[in-house]
PDB file of C-alpha atoms and ligand atoms in Angstrom:
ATOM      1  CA  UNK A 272      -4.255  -5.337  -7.474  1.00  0.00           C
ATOM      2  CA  UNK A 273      -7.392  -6.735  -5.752  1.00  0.00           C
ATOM      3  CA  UNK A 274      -8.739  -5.439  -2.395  1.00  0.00           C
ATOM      4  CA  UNK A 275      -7.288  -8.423  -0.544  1.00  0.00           C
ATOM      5  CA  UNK A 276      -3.813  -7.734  -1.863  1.00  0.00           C
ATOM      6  CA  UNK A 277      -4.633  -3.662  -0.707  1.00  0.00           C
ATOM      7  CA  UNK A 278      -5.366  -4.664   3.278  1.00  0.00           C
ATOM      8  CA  UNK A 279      -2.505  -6.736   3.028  1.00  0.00           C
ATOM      9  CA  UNK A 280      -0.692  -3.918   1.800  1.00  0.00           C
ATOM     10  CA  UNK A 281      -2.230  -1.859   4.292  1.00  0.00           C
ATOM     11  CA  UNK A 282      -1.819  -4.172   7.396  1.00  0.00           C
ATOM     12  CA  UNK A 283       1.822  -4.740   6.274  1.00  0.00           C
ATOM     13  CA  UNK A 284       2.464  -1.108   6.578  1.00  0.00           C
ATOM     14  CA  UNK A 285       1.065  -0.674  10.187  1.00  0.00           C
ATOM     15  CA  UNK A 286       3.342  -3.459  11.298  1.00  0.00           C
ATOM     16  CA  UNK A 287       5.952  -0.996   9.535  1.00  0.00           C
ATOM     17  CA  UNK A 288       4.413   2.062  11.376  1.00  0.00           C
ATOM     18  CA  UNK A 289       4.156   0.446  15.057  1.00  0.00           C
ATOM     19  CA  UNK A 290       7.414  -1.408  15.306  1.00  0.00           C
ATOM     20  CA  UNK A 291       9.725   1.525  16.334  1.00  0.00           C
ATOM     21  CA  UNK A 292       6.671   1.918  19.068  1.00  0.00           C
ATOM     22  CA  UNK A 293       7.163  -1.703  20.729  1.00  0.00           C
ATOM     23  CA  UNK A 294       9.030  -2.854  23.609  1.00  0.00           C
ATOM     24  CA  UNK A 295       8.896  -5.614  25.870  1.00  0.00           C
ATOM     25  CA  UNK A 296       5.958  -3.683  28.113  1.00  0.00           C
ATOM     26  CA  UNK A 297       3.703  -2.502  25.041  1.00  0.00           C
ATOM     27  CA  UNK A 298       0.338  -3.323  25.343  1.00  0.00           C
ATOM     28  CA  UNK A 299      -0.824  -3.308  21.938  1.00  0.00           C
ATOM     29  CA  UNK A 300      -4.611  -3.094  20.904  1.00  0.00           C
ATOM     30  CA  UNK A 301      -6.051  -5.250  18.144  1.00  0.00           C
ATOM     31  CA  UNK A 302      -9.313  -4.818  16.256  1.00  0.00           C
ATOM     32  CA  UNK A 303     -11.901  -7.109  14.147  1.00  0.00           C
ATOM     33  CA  UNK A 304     -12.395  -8.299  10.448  1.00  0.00           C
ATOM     34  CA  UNK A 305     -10.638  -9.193   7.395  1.00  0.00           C
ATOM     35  CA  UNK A 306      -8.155  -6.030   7.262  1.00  0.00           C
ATOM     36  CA  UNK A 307      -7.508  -6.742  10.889  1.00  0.00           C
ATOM     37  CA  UNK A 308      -6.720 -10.385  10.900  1.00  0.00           C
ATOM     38  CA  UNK A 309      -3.977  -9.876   7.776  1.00  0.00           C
ATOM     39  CA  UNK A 310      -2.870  -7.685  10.507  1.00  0.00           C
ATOM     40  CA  UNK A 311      -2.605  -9.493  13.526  1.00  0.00           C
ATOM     41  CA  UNK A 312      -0.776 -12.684  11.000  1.00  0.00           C
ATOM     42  CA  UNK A 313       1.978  -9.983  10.708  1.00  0.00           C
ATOM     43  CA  UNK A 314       1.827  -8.968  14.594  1.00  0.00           C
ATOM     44  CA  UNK A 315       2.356 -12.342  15.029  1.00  0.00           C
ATOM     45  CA  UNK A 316       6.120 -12.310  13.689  1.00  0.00           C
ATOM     46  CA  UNK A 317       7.217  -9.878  16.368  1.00  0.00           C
ATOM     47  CA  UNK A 318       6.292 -11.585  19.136  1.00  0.00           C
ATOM     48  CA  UNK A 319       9.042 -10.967  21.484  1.00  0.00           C
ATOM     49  CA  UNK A 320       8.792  -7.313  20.465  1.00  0.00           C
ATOM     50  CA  UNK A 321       5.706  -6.643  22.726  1.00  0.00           C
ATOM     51  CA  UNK A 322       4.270  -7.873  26.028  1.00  0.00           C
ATOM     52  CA  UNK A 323       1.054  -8.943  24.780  1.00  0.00           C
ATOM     53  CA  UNK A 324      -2.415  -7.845  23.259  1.00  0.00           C
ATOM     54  CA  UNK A 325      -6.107  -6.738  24.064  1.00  0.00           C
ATOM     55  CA  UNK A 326      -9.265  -7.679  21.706  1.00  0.00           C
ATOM     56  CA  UNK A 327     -11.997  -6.108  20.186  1.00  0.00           C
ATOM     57  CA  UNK A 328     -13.750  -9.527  19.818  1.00  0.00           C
ATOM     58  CA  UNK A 329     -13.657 -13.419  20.316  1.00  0.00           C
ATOM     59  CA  UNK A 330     -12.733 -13.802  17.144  1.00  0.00           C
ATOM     60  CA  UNK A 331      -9.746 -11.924  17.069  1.00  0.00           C
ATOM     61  CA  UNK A 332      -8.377 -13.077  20.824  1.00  0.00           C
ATOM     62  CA  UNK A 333      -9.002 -16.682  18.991  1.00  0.00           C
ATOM     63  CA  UNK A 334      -6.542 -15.879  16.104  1.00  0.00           C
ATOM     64  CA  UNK A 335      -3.946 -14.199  18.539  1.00  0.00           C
ATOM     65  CA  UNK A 336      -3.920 -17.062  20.667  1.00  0.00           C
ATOM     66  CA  UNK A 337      -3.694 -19.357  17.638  1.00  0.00           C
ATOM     67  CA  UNK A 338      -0.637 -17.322  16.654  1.00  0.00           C
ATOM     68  CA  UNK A 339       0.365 -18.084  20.825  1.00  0.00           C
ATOM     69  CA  UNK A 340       0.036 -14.008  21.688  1.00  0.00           C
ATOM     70  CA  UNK A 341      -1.159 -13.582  25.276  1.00  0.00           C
ATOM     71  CA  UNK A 342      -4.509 -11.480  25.082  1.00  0.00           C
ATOM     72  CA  UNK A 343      -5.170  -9.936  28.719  1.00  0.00           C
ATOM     73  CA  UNK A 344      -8.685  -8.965  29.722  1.00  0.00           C
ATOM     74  CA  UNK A 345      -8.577  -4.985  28.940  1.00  0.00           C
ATOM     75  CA  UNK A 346      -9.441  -3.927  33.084  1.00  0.00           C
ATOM     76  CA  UNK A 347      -6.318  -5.517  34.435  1.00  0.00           C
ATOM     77  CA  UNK A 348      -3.993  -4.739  31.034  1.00  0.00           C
ATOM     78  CA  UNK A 349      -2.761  -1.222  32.163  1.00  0.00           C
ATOM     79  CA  UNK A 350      -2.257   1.715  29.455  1.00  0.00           C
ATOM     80  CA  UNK A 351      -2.607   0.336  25.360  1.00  0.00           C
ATOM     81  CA  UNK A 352       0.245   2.197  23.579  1.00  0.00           C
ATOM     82  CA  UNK A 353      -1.596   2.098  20.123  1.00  0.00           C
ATOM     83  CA  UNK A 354      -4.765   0.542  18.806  1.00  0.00           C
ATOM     84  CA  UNK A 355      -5.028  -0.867  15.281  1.00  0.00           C
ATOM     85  CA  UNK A 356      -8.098  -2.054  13.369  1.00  0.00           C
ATOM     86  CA  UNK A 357     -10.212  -1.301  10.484  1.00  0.00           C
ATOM     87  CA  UNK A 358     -12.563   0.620   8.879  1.00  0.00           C
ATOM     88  CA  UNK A 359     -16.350   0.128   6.943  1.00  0.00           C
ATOM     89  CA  UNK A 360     -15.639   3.873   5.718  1.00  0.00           C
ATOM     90  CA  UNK A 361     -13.757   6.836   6.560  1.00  0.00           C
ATOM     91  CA  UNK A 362     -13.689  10.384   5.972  1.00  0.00           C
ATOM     92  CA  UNK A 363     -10.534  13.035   5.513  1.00  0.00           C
ATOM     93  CA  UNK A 364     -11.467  13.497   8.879  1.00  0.00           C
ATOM     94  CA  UNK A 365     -10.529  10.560   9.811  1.00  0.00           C
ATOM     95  CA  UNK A 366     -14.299   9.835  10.985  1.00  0.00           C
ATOM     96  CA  UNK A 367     -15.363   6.609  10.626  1.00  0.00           C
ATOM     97  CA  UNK A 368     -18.204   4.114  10.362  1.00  0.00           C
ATOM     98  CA  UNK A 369     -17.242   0.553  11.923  1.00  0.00           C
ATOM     99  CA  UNK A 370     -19.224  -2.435  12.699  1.00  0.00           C
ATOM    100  CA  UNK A 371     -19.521  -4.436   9.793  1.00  0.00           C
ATOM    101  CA  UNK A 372     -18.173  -7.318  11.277  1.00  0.00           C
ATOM    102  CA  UNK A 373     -20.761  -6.573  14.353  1.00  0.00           C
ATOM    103  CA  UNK A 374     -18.032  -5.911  16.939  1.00  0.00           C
ATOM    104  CA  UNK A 375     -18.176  -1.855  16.976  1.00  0.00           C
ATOM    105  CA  UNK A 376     -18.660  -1.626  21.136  1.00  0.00           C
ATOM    106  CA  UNK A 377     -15.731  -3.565  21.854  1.00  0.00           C
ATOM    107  CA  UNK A 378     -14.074  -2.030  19.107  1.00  0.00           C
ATOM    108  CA  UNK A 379     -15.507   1.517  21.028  1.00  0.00           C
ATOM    109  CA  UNK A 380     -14.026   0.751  24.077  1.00  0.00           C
ATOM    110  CA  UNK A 381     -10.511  -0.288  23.186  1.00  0.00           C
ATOM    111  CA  UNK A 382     -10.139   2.841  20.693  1.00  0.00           C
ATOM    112  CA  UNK A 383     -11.389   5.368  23.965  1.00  0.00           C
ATOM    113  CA  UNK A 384      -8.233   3.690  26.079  1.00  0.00           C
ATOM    114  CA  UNK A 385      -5.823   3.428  23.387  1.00  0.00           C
ATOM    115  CA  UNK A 386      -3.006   6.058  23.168  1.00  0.00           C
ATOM    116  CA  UNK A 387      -2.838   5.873  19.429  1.00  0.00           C
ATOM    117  CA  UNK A 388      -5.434   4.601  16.798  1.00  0.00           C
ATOM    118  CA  UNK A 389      -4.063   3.277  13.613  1.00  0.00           C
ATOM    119  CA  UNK A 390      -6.741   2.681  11.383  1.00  0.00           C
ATOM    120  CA  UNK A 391      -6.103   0.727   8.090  1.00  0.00           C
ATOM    121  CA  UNK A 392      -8.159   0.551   4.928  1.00  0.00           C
ATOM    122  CA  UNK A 393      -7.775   0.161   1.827  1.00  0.00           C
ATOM    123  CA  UNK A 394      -8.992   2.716  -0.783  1.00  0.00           C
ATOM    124  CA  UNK A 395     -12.383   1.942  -1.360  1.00  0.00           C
ATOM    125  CA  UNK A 396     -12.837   2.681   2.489  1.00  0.00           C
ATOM    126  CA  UNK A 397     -12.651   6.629   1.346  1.00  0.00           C
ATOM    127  CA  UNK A 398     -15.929   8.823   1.094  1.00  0.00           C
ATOM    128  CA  UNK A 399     -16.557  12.288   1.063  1.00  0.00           C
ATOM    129  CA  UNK A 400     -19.676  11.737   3.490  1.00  0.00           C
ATOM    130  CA  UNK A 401     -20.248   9.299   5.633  1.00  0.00           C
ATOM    131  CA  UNK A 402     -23.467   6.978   5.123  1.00  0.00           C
ATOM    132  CA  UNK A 403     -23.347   5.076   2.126  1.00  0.00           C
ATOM    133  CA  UNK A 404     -22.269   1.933   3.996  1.00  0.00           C
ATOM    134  CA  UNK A 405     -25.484   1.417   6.658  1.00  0.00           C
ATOM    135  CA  UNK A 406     -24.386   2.380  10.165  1.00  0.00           C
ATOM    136  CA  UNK A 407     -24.174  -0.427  12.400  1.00  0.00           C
ATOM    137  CA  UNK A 408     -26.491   0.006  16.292  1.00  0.00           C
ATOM    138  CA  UNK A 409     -25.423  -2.369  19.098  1.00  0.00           C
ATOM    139  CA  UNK A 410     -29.236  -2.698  20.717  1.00  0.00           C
ATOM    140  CA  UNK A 411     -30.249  -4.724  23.799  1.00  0.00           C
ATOM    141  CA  UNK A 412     -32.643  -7.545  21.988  1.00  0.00           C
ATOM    142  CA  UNK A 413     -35.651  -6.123  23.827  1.00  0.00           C
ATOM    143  CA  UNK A 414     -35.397  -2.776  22.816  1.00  0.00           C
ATOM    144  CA  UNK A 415     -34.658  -3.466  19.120  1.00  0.00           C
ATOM    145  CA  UNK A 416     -38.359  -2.701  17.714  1.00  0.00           C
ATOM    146  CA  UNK A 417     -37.865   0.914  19.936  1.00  0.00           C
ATOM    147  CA  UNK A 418     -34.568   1.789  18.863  1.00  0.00           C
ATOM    148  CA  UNK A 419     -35.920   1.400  15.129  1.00  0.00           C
ATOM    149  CA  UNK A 420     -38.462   3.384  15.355  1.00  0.00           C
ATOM    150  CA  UNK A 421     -36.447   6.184  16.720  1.00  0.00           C
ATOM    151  CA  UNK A 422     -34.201   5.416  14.265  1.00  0.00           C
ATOM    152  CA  UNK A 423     -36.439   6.218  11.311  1.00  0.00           C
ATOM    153  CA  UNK A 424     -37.070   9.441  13.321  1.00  0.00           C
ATOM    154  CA  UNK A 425     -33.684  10.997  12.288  1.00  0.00           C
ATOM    155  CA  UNK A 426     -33.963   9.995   8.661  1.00  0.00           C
ATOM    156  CA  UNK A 427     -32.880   6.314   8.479  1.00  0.00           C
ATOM    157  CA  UNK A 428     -34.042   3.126   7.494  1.00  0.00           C
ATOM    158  CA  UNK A 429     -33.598   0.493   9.913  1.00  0.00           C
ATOM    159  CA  UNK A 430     -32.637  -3.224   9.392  1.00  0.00           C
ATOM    160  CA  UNK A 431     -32.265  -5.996  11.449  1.00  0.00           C
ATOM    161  CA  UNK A 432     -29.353  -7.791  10.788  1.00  0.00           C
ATOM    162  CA  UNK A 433     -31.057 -10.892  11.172  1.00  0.00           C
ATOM    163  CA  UNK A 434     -29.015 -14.283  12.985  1.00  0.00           C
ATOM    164  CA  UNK A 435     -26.560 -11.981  14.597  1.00  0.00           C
ATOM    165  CA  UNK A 436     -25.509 -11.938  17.957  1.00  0.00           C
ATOM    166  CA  UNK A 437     -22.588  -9.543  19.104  1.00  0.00           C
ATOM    167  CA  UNK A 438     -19.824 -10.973  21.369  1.00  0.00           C
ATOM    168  CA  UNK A 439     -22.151  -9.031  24.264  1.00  0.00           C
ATOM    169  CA  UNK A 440     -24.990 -11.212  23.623  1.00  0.00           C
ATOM    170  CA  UNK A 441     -26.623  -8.067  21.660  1.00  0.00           C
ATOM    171  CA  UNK A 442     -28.065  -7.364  18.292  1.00  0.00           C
ATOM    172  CA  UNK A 443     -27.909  -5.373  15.589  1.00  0.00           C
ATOM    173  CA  UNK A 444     -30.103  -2.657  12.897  1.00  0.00           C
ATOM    174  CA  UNK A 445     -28.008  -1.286  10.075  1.00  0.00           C
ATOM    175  CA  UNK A 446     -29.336   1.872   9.214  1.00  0.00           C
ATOM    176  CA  UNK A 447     -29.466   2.897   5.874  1.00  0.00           C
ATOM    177  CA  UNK A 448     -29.879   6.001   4.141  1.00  0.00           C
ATOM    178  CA  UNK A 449     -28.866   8.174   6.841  1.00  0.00           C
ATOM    179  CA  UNK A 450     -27.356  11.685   6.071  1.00  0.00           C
ATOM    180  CA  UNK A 451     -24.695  11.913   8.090  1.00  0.00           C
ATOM    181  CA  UNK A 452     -23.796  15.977   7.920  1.00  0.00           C
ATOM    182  CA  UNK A 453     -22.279  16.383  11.254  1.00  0.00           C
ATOM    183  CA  UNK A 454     -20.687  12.677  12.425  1.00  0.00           C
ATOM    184  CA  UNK A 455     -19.962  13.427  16.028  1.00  0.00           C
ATOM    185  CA  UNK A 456     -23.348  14.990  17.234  1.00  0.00           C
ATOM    186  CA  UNK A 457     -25.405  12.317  15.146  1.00  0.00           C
ATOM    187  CA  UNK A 458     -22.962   9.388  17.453  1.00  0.00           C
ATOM    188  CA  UNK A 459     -23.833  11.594  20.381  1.00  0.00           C
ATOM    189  CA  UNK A 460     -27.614  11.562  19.622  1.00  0.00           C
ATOM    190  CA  UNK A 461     -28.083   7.562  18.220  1.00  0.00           C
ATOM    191  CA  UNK A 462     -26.275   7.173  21.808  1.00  0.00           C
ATOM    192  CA  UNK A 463     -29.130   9.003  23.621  1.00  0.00           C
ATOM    193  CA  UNK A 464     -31.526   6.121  22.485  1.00  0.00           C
ATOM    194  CA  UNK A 465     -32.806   4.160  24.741  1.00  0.00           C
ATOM    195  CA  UNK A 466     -31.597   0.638  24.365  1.00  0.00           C
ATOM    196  CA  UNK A 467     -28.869   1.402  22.460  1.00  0.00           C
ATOM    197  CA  UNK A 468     -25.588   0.173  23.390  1.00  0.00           C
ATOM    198  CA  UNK A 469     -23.579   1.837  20.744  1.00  0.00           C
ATOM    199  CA  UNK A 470     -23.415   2.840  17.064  1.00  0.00           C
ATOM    200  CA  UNK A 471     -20.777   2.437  14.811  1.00  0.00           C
ATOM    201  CA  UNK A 472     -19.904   6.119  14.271  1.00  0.00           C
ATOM    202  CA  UNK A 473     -16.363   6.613  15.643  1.00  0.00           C
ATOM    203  CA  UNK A 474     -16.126  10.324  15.031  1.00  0.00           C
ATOM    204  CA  UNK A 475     -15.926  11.929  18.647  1.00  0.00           C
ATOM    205  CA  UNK A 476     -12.747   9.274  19.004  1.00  0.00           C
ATOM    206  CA  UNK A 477     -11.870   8.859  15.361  1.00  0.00           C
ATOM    207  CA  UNK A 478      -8.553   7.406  14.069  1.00  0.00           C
ATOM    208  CA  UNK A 479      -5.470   8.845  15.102  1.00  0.00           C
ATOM    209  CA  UNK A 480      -3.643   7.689  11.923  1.00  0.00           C
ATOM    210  CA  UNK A 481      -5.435   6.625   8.837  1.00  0.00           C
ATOM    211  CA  UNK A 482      -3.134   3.574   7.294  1.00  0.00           C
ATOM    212  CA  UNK A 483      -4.877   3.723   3.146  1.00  0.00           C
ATOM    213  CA  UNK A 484      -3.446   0.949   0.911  1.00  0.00           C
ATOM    214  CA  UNK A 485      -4.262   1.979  -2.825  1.00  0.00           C
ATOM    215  CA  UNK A 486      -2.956   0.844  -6.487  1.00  0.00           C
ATOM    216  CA  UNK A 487      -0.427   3.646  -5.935  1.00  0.00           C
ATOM    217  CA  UNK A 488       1.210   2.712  -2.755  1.00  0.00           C
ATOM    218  CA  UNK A 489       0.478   3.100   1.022  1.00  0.00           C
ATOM    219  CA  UNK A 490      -0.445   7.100   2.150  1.00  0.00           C
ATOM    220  CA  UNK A 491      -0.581   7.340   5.800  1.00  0.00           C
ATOM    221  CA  UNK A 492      -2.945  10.626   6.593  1.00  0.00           C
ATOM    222  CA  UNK A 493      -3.094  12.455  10.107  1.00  0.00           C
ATOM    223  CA  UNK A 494      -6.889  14.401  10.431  1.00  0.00           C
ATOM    224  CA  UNK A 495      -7.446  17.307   8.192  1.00  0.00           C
TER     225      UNK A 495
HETATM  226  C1  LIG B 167     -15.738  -4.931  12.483  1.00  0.00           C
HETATM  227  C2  LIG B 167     -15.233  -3.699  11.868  1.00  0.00           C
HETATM  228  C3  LIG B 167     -14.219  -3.851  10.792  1.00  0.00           C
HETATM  229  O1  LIG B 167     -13.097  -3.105  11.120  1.00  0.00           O
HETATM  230  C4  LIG B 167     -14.794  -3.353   9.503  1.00  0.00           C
HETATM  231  O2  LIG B 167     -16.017  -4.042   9.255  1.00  0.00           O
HETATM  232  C5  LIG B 167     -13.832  -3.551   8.337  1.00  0.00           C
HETATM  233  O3  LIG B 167     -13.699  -4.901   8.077  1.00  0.00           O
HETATM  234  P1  LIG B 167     -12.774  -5.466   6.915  1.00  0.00           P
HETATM  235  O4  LIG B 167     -11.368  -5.196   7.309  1.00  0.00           O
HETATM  236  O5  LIG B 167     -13.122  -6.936   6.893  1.00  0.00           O
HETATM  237  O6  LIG B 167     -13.153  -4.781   5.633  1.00  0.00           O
HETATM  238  O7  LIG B 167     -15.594  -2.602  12.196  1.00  0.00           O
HETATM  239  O8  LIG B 167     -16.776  -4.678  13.404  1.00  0.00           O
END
């Protein structure tokens, strides 16, 4: 099985693991990249089921609208019943690093007001430590050379991630080579950095639910 038939796997079962949430005034939150848009393809056969969605990026309120799923701005959508999206890595935890796909803030904010997060990977998403995939920093363009240099500071090698610019008009340094020993005070500190909008450690709000598609089957894992 490749790893496009695994996040369809995966994405299949979260439709599976939501629908006994839905009814006709669920609110339900939708996330950004590959995993995520096998995802949303599925959400889109129980419309009807749900009152509508809120995004994590244009991209994804582009495909939901294709699919003709209202997407309400996220201040005047009222409480999101359960949030579902993807993963760069994750730990037993259920600690992750997101971004990849440049969207982590938006991704951030919809995850802090969801009641639920569903996260949904397949298996090559696991690690033992967090790191090996570079963590994505949201930075405002002017303080980019700043942030780096702080950034190399606590261990990591800074690059930009050149001819990207986030849905917030922002940019972005993947940091490599970080050790990542203790996720949620390393998110707190990279967030004391001046100029840094956010980083794509979700380990203070991990997932909720981790959704892992493998050759095996589907395991759905609660933290350790
Ligand atoms: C986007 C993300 C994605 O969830 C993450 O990059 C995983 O993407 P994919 O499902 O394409 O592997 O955080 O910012």
């Amino acid at each position: 099985m490749d790893q496009n038939e695994l996040k369809q796997l995966a994405a299949n079962a979260a439709i599976d693991y939501i629908k006994p949430k839905l009814d006709n005034k669920t609110i339900v939150g939708v996330g950004t990249g590959s995993t995520t848009n096998l995802f949303i393809d599925q959400l889109a056969e129980l419309k009807g089921w749900f009152a509508a969605a809120v995004s994590s990026s244009d991209a994804s309120t582009e495909r939901l609208r294709a699919h003709g799923i209202d997407v309400l701005d996220l201040n005047s959508a009222g409480p999101v019943a359960v949030y579902v999206d993807g993963a760069d890595e994750s730990n037993q935890h259920l600690q992750l690093i997101k971004g990849g796909g440049a969207a982590l803030t938006r991704e951030k904010i919809v995850a802090a007001v969801a009641e639920e997060f569903v996260c949904i990977v397949d298996d090559s998403k696991m690690v033992d430590l967090l790191g090996a995939f570079p963590l994505p920093v949201e930075v405002i363009p002017m303080a980019r050379s700043h942030v780096a240099r702080e950034l190399v500071k606590l261990g990591g090698d800074p690059v930009y991630r050149e001819g990207v610019v986030t849905d917030n008009g922002n940019e972005i340094i993947d940091v490599h080579n970080l050790e990542i020993l203790n996720p949620p005070e390393l998110e707190s500190r990279i967030n004391q950095i001046v100029g840094v909008v956010c980083n794509g450690l979700f380990a203070n709000r991990g997932a909720d639910v981790l959704v892992v598609a493998s050759a095996d089957g589907v395991k759905t894992l609660l933290p350790e």
